[in-house]
XYZ file of C-alpha atoms in Angstrom:
572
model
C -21.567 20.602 -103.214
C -24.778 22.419 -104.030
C -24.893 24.710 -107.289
C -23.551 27.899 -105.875
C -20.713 26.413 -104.284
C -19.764 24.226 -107.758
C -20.165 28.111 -109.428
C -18.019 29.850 -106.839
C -14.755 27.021 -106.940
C -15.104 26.943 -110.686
C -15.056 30.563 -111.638
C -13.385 31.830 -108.540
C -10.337 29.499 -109.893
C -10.420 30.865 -113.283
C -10.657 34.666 -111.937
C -6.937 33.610 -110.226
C -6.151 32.211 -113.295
C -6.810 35.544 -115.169
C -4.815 37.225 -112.995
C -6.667 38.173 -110.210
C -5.144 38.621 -106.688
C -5.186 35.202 -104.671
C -7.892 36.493 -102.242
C -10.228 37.307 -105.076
C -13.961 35.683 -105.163
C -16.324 35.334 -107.873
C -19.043 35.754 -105.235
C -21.821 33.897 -106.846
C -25.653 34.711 -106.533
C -28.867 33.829 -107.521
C -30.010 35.809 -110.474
C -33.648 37.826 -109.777
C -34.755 38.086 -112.661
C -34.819 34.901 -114.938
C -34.117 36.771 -118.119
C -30.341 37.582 -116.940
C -29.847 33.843 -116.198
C -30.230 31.425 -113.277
C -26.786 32.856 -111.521
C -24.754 35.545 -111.569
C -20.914 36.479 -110.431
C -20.186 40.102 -109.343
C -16.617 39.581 -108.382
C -15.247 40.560 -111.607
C -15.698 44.026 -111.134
C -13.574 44.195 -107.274
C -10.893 42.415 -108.459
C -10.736 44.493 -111.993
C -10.521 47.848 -109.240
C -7.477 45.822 -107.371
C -5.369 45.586 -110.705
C -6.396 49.008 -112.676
C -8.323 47.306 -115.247
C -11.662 47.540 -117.539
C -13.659 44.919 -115.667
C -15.203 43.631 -118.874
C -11.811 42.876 -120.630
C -11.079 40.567 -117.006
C -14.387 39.143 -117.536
C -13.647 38.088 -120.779
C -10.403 36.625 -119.453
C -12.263 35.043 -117.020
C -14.620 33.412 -119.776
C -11.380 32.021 -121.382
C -10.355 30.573 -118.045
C -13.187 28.649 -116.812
C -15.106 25.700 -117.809
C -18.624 25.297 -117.249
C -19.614 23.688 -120.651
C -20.801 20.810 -118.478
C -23.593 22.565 -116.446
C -23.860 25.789 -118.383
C -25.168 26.659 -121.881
C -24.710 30.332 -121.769
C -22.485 32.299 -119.852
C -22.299 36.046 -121.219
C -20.890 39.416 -119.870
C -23.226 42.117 -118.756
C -23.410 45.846 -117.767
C -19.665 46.514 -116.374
C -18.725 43.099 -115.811
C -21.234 40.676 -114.114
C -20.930 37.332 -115.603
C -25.002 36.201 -116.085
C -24.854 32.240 -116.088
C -27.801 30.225 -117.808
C -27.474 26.474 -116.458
C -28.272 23.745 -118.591
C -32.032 22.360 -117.832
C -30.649 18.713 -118.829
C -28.048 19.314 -115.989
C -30.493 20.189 -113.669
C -33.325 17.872 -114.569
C -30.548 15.187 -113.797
C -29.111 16.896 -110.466
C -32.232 16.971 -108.901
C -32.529 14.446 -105.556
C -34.978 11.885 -104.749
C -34.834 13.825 -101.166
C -34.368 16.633 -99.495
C -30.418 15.315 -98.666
C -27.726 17.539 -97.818
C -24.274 18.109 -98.933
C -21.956 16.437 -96.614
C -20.234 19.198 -94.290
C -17.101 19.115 -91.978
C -18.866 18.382 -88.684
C -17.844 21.127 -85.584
C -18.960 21.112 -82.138
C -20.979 24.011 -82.043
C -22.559 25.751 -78.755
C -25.915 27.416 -78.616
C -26.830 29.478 -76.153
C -30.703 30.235 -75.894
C -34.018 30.911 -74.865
C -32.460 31.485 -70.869
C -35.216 32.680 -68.928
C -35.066 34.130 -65.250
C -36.696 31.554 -63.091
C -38.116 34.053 -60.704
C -40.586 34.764 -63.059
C -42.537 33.052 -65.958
C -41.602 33.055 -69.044
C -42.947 35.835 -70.889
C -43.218 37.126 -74.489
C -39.817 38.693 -74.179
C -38.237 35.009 -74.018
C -40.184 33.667 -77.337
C -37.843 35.035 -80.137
C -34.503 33.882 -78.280
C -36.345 30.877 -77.762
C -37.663 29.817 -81.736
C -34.674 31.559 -83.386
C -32.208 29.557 -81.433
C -34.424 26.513 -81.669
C -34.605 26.659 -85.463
C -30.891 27.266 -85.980
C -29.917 24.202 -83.753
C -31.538 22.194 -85.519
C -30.543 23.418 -88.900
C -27.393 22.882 -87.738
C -27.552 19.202 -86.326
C -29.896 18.298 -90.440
C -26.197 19.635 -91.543
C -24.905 16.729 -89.272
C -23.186 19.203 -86.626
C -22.367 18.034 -83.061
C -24.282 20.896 -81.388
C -24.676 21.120 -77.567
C -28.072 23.085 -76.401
C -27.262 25.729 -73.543
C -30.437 27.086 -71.296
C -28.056 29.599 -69.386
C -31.262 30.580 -67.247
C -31.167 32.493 -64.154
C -31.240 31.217 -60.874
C -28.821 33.060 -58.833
C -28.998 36.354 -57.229
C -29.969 38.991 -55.381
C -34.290 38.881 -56.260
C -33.883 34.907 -54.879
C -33.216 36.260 -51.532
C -36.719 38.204 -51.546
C -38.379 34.900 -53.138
C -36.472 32.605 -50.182
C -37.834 34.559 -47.488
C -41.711 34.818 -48.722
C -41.171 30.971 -49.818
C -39.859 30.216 -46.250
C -42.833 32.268 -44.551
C -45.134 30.596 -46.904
C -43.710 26.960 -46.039
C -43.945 27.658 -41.931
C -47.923 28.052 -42.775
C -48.394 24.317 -44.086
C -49.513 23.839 -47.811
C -47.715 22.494 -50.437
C -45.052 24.685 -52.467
C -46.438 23.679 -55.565
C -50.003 25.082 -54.982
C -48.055 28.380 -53.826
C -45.836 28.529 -56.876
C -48.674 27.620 -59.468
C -48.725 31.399 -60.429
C -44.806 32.683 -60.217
C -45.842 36.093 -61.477
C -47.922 36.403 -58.502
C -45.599 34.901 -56.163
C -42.962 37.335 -56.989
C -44.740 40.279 -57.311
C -46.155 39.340 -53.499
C -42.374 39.049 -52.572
C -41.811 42.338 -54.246
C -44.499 43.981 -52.408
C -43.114 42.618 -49.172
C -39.360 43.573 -49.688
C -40.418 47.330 -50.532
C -42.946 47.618 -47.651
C -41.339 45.439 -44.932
C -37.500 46.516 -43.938
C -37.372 43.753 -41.931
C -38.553 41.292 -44.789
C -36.205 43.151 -46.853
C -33.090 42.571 -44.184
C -34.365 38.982 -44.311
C -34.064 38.644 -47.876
C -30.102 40.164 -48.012
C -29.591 37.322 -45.285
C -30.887 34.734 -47.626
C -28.318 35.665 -50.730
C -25.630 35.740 -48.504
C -27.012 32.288 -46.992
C -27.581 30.688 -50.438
C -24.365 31.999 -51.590
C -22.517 30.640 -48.701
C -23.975 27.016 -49.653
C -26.221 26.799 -46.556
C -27.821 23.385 -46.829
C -31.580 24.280 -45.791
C -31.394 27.369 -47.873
C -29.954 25.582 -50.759
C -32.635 23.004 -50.572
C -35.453 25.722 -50.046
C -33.983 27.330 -53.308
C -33.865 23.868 -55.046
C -37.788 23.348 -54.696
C -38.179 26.396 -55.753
C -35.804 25.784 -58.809
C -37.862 22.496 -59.967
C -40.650 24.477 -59.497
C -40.138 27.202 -61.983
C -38.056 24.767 -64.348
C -41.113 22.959 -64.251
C -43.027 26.357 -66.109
C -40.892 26.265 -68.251
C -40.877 22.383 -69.604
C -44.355 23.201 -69.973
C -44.083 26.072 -72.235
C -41.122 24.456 -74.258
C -43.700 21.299 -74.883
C -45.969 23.677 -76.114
C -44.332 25.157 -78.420
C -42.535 22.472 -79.852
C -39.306 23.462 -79.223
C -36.727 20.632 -77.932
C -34.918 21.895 -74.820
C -35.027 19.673 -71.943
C -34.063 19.624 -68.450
C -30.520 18.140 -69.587
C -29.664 21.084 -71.273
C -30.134 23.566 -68.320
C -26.664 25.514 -67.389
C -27.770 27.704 -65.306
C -25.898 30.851 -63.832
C -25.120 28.495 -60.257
C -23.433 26.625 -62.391
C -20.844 28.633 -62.096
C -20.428 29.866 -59.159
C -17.761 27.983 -57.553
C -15.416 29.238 -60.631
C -16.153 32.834 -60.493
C -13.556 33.722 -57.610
C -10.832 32.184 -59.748
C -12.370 33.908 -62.902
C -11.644 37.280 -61.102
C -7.972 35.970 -59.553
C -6.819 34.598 -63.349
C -7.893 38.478 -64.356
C -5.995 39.926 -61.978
C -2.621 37.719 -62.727
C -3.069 38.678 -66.266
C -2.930 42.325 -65.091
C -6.127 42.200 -66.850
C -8.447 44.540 -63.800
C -8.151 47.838 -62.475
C -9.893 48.710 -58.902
C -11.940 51.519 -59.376
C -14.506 52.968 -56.617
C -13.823 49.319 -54.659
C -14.977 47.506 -58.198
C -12.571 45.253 -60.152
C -13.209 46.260 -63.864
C -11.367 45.928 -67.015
C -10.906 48.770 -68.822
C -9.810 48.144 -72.461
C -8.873 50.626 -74.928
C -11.330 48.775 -77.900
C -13.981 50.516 -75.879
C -12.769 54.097 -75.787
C -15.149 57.083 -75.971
C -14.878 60.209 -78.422
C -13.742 62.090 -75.170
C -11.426 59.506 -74.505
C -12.627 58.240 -71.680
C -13.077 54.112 -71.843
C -16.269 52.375 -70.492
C -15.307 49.849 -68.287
C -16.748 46.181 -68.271
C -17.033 45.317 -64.084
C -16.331 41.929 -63.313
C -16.572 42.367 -59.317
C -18.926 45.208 -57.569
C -17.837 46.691 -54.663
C -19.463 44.797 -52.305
C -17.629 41.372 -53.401
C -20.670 40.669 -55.589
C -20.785 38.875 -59.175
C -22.426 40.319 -62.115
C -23.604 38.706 -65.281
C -20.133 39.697 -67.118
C -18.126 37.368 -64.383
C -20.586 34.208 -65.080
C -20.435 34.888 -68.921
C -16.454 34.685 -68.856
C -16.743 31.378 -66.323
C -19.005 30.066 -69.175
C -16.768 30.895 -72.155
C -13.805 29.444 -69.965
C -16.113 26.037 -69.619
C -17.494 25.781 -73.071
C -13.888 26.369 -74.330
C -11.926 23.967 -72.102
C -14.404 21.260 -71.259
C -16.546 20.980 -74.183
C -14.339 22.137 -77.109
C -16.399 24.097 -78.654
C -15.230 25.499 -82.453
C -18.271 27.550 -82.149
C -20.672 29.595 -80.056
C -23.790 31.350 -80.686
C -25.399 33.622 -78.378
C -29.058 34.334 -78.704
C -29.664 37.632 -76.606
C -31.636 40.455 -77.602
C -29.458 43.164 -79.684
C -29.749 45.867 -75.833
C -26.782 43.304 -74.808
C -24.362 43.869 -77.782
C -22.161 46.481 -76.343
C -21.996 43.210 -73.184
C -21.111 40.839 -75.547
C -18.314 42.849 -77.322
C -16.665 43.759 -74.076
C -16.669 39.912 -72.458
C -15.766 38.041 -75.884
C -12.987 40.696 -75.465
C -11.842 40.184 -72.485
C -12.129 36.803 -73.049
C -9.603 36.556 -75.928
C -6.820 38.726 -74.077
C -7.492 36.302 -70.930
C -6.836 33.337 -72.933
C -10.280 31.434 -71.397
C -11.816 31.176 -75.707
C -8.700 30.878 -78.064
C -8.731 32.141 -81.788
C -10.118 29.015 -83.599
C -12.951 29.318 -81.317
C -15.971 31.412 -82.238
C -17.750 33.641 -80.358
C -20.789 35.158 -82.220
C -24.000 36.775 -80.702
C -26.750 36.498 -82.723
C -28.480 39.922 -81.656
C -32.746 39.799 -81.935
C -34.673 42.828 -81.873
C -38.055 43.608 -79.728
C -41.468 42.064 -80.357
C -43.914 45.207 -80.795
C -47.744 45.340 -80.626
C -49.324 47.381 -83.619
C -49.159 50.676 -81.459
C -45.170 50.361 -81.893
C -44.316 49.648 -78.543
C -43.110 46.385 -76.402
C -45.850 44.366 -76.981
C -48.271 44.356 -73.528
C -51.299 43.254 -72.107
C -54.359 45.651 -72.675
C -53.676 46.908 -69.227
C -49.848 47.422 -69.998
C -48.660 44.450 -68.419
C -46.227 41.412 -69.264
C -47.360 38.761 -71.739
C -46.953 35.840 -70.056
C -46.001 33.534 -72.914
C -48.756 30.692 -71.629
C -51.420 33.047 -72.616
C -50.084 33.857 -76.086
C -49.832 30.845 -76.842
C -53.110 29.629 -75.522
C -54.824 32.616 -77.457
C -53.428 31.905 -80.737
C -54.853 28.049 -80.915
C -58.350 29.641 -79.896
C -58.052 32.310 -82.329
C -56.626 29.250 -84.903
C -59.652 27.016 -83.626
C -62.389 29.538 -84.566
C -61.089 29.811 -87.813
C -60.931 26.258 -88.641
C -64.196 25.493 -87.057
C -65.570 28.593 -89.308
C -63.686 26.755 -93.056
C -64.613 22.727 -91.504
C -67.809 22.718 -88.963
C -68.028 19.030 -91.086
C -64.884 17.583 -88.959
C -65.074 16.329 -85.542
C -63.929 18.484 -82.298
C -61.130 16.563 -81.684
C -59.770 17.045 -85.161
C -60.486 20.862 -85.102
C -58.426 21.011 -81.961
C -55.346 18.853 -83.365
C -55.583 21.534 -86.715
C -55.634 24.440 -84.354
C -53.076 23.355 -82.045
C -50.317 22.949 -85.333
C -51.670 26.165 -87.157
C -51.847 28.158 -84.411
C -48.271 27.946 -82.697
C -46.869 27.006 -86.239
C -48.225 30.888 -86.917
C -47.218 32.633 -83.494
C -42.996 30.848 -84.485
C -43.346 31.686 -88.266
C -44.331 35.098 -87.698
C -41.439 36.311 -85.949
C -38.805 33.584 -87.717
C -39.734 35.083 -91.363
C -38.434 38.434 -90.316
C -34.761 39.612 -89.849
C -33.887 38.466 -86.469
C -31.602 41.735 -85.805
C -34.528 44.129 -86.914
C -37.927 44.702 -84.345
C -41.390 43.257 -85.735
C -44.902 44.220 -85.088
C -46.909 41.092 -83.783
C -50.261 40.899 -85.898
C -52.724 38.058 -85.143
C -54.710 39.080 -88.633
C -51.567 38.601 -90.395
C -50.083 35.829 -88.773
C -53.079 33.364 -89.579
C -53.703 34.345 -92.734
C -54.068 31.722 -95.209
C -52.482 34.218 -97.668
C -48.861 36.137 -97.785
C -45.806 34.333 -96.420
C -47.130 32.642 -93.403
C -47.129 29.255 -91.842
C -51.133 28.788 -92.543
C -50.070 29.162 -95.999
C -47.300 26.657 -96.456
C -49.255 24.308 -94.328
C -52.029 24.809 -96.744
C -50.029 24.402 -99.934
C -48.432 21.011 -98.199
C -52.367 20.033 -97.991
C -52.937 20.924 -101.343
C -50.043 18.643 -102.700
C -51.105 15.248 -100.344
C -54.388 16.089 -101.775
C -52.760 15.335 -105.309
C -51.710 12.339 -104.082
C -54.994 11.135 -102.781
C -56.707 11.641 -105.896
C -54.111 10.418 -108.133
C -54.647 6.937 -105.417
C -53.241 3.464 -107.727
C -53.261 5.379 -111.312
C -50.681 3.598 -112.940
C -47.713 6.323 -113.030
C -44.731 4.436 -114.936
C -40.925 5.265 -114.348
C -39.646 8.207 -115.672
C -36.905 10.652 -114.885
C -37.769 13.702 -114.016
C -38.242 16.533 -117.107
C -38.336 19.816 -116.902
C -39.713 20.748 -120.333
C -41.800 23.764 -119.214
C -40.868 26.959 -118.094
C -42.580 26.757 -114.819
C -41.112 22.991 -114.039
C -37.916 24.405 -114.865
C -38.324 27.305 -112.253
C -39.652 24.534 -109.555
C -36.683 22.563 -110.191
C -33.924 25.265 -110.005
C -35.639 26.514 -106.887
C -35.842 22.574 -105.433
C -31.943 22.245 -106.094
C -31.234 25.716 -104.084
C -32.337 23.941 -100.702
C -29.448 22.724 -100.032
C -27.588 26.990 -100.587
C -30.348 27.706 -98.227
C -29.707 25.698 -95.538
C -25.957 26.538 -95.628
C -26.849 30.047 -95.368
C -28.807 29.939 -92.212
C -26.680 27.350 -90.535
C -23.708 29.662 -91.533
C -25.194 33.053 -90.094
C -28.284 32.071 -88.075
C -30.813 33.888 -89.712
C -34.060 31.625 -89.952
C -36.190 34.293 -92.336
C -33.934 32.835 -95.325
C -35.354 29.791 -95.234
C -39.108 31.357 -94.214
C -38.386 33.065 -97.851
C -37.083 30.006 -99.670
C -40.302 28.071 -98.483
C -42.287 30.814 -99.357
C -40.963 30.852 -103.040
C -41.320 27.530 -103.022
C -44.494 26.968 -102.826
C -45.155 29.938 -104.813
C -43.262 27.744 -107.920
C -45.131 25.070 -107.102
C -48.751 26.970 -107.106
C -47.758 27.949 -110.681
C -46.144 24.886 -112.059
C -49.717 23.047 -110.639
C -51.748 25.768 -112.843
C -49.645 25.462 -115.937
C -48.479 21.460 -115.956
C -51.625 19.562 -115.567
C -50.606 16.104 -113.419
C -53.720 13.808 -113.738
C -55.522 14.858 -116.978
C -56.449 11.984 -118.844
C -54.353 13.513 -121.676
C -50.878 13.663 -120.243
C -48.701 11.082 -120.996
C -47.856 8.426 -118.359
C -43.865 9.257 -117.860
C -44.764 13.136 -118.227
C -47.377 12.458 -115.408
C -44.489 10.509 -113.608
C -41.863 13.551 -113.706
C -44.515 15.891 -112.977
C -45.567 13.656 -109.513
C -42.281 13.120 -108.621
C -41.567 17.331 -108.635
C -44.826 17.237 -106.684
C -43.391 14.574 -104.339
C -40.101 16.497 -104.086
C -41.513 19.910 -103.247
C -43.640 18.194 -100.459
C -40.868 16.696 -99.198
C -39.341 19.973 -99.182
C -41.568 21.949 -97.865
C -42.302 19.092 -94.603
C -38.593 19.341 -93.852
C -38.211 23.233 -94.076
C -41.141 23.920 -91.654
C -39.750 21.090 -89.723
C -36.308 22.752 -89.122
C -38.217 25.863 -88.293
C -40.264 23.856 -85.430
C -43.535 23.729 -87.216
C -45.499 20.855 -87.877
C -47.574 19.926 -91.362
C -51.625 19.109 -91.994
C -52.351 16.247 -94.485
C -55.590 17.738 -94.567
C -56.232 21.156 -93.983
């Protein structure tokens, strides 16, 4: 149980006690500023509104009630009734770990549904943020010791694969190997898409193809399967490259599904659930009604017979629900899909395919900008392909290492800029609110300054660097002691990890952990400038506590960056 959890039972317990409703909280949170304590509880005042009371005679009740004389020395009543809590520095000196261990949580199965790119094309900046935001939650959530099963949900299925069939058929009856002709995909399809809007017999062709593939015709299905490993293949690549740890195994792809989606539409119907409107099957519920009262509906089946993403999203919650028992499920998809994702977890619930206990949450991401505010493009306007981003920012990373270390050796150089560089490209957009846009900045992003993943890199350098120096000097044992001000800052902030972690597992936003890390080291910078370590002066189990905070904030910062997908220098 980490520190704001012990807080919340303790004095939640005696609000109750003092008369508060049952459902009352003391809803704990870190204090800001260190001269109104190391915590503070704001639920005094909500609950003091609920029973028609002055909020600072509850408080006081609520002083009566609890017990923290163990961990606290001070707890005193502020302004119109927060409770500021000053821990005792003995308690924490003592609570601190010898590692960066967790508290131990109820385990769920827990779904994630990310990065999902359209194999027709390459992926392309737009995939990155589902891709490193889903990443780093996943495996926040399996450090917690969660059972969590990775979900690539990318496209393969539909219309645009006709058009791609046809040109890849054409192709093939010329000789040459597909995987020469597939090498570029964004040239590939846009040569398709030239051919489908110029040709209308290509374009005929192509509508014969979806109906073929749908159908399940065997050299069509085998055509598309090339293709398939092809463009899976792009992907691997990219995923390798930016550390992130999908794999082939945990592809579910939108064929997937396909058999099931016919019985997804005939279980609606039963349930009285779809309404035929224009020759479409679409549900029209009233949780979606207009000012003018009209409702917008969510189609399930076009007019045509055709699927659309809604019908495969329902198939999926039906599957994830009744085959792999998920308690959980997270969607990252950009925030443009929320009004989607409302109307199918909807739907879902009144069709019985995801029951109460299990969750369905979308974790919405805004748009990547350039520094003009707009989608961020090529200088000419066009797609980013995400290979080229990627391969920039280690050259950019490379000629600013080779610029601070011309002394080390090529190989090294390449090795630093390789870990800086896509350590900055993920940090960059994982430090900001997920649900919020962000301007991409390459002069920001490898700066060695400001919260950036150059920077905690650098001060997890700085700290081996300690190490190295400080070599066999004889360093005693010694619990740790927080006797200054600034070790006692370090030490709170060490012991909040664990509140951090919990946080970002709980609602999936990585940037409170970028911030944690950032403060972090930002503790540490100043507990280095005002607690010498190796002076000759400073006595051996002083020297001991101080190396062992050293060691602990190391250790800290290597796992954080870890669980964000970013990798550490012990030289930088």
């Amino acid at each position: 149980m980490n520190i704001r959890q012990l807080l919340d039972q303790r004095l939640t317990a005696a609000l109750q006690a003092a008369g508060a409703p049952v459902a009352s909280s003391a809803i704990i949170k870190p204090s800001t500023r260190p001269e109104f304590g190391d915590y503070q509880a704001n639920g005094v005042m909500a609950a003091a509104k609920q029973l028609k009371m002055n909020p600072r005679e509850l408080a006081a009740k609520v002083l009566e009630q609890a017990d923290l004389s163990d961990i606290a020395e001070q707890v005193e009543i502020a302004g119109p009734g927060f409770l500021n809590i000053h821990l005792k520095t003995d308690w924490l000196a003592a609570a601190l770990p010898t590692n960066t261990q967790l508290d131990v949580v109820e385990p769920q199965t827990i779904v994630v549904d990310y990065s999902s790119p359209n194999l027709a094309k390459e992926m392309h900046v737009g995939h990155l943020r589902s891709t490193i935001i889903g990443d780093a939650v996943v495996r926040v959530l399996e450090f917690q010791g969660h059972h969590v099963i990775r979900q690539n949900h990318v496209g393969d299925w539909g219309t645009q694969f006709g058009m791609l069939l046809a040109h890849l058929a054409d192709l093939q009856a010329q000789g040459g190997e597909l995987s020469m002709q597939l090498a570029d995909l964004e040239t590939f399809y846009r040569e398709s898409k030239q051919r489908f809007d110029a040709d209308p017999a290509f374009a005929e062709r192509s509508r014969e193809y979806v109906v073929k593939l749908q159908s399940g015709d065997p050299e069509c299905l085998a055509l598309w399967q090339q293709f398939i490993n092809i463009s899976l293949h792009h992907c691997e690549v990219a995923y390798q490259e930016l550390g992130v740890s999908l794999t082939r195994q945990d592809v579910m792809a939108e064929s997937a599904y396909n058999d099931d989606l016919a019985k997804v539409v005939s279980d609606l119907q039963a349930a009285g659930l779809l309404t035929e409107s224009e020759g479409a099957q679409c549900a029209f519920m009233d949780e979606f009604k207009n000012k003018d009262g009209s409702i917008t509906p969510l189609i399930i089946q076009k007019t045509g017979g055709g699927y659309l993403y809604a019908t495969t999203d329902l198939a999926a919650i039906r599957y994830r629900s009744r085959v792999l028992q998920a308690d959980r499920v997270l969607y990252f998809v950009d925030v443009r899909q929320s009004l989607h994702f409302q109307q199918v977890y909807t739907l879902a619930r009144k069709a019985g395919f995801a029951p109460a206990s299990m969750s369905l949450e979308h974790m919405a991401f805004g748009t990547m900008l350039g520094e003009d505010g707009k989608p961020f493009k090529t200088r000419t306007g066009g797609t980013v392909k995400l290979a080229d981003l990627l391969a920039e920012a280690q050259e950019r990373a490379y000629q600013l290492v080779s610029a601070k270390n011309p002394e080390l050796a090529e190989a090294e150089r390449r090795e630093i800029a390789h870990i800086v560089g896509i350590g900055a490209v993920k940090y960059s957009d994982l430090s900001k609110n997920r649900t919020s846009d962000y301007v991409f900045s390459w002069e920001l992003m490898l700066s060695f300054e400001g919260n950036t993943a150059p920077y905690l890199q650098y001060a997890y350098a700085r700290i081996q660097s300690i190490f190295r120096k400080a070599g066999n000097l004889e360093q005693g044992q010694s619990s740790i002691q927080l006797l200054e001000s600034s070790e006692r800052a370090l030490g709170l902030k060490l012991l909040q990890f664990n509140e951090i972690i919990d946080s970002v597992g709980r609602e999936g936003q990585p940037h409170h952990l970028c911030n944690y890390l950032y403060e972090l080291a930002g503790h540490f910078m100043a507990f280095y400038e005002a607690c010498p370590i190796l002076r000759e002066d400073v006595p051996t189990e002083i020297r001991a506590s101080r190396l062992q905070l050293a060691q602990l904030t190391a250790d800290t910062l290597k796992t954080g960056l870890s669980l964000l997908g970013i990798g550490v220098l012990e030289r930088m």
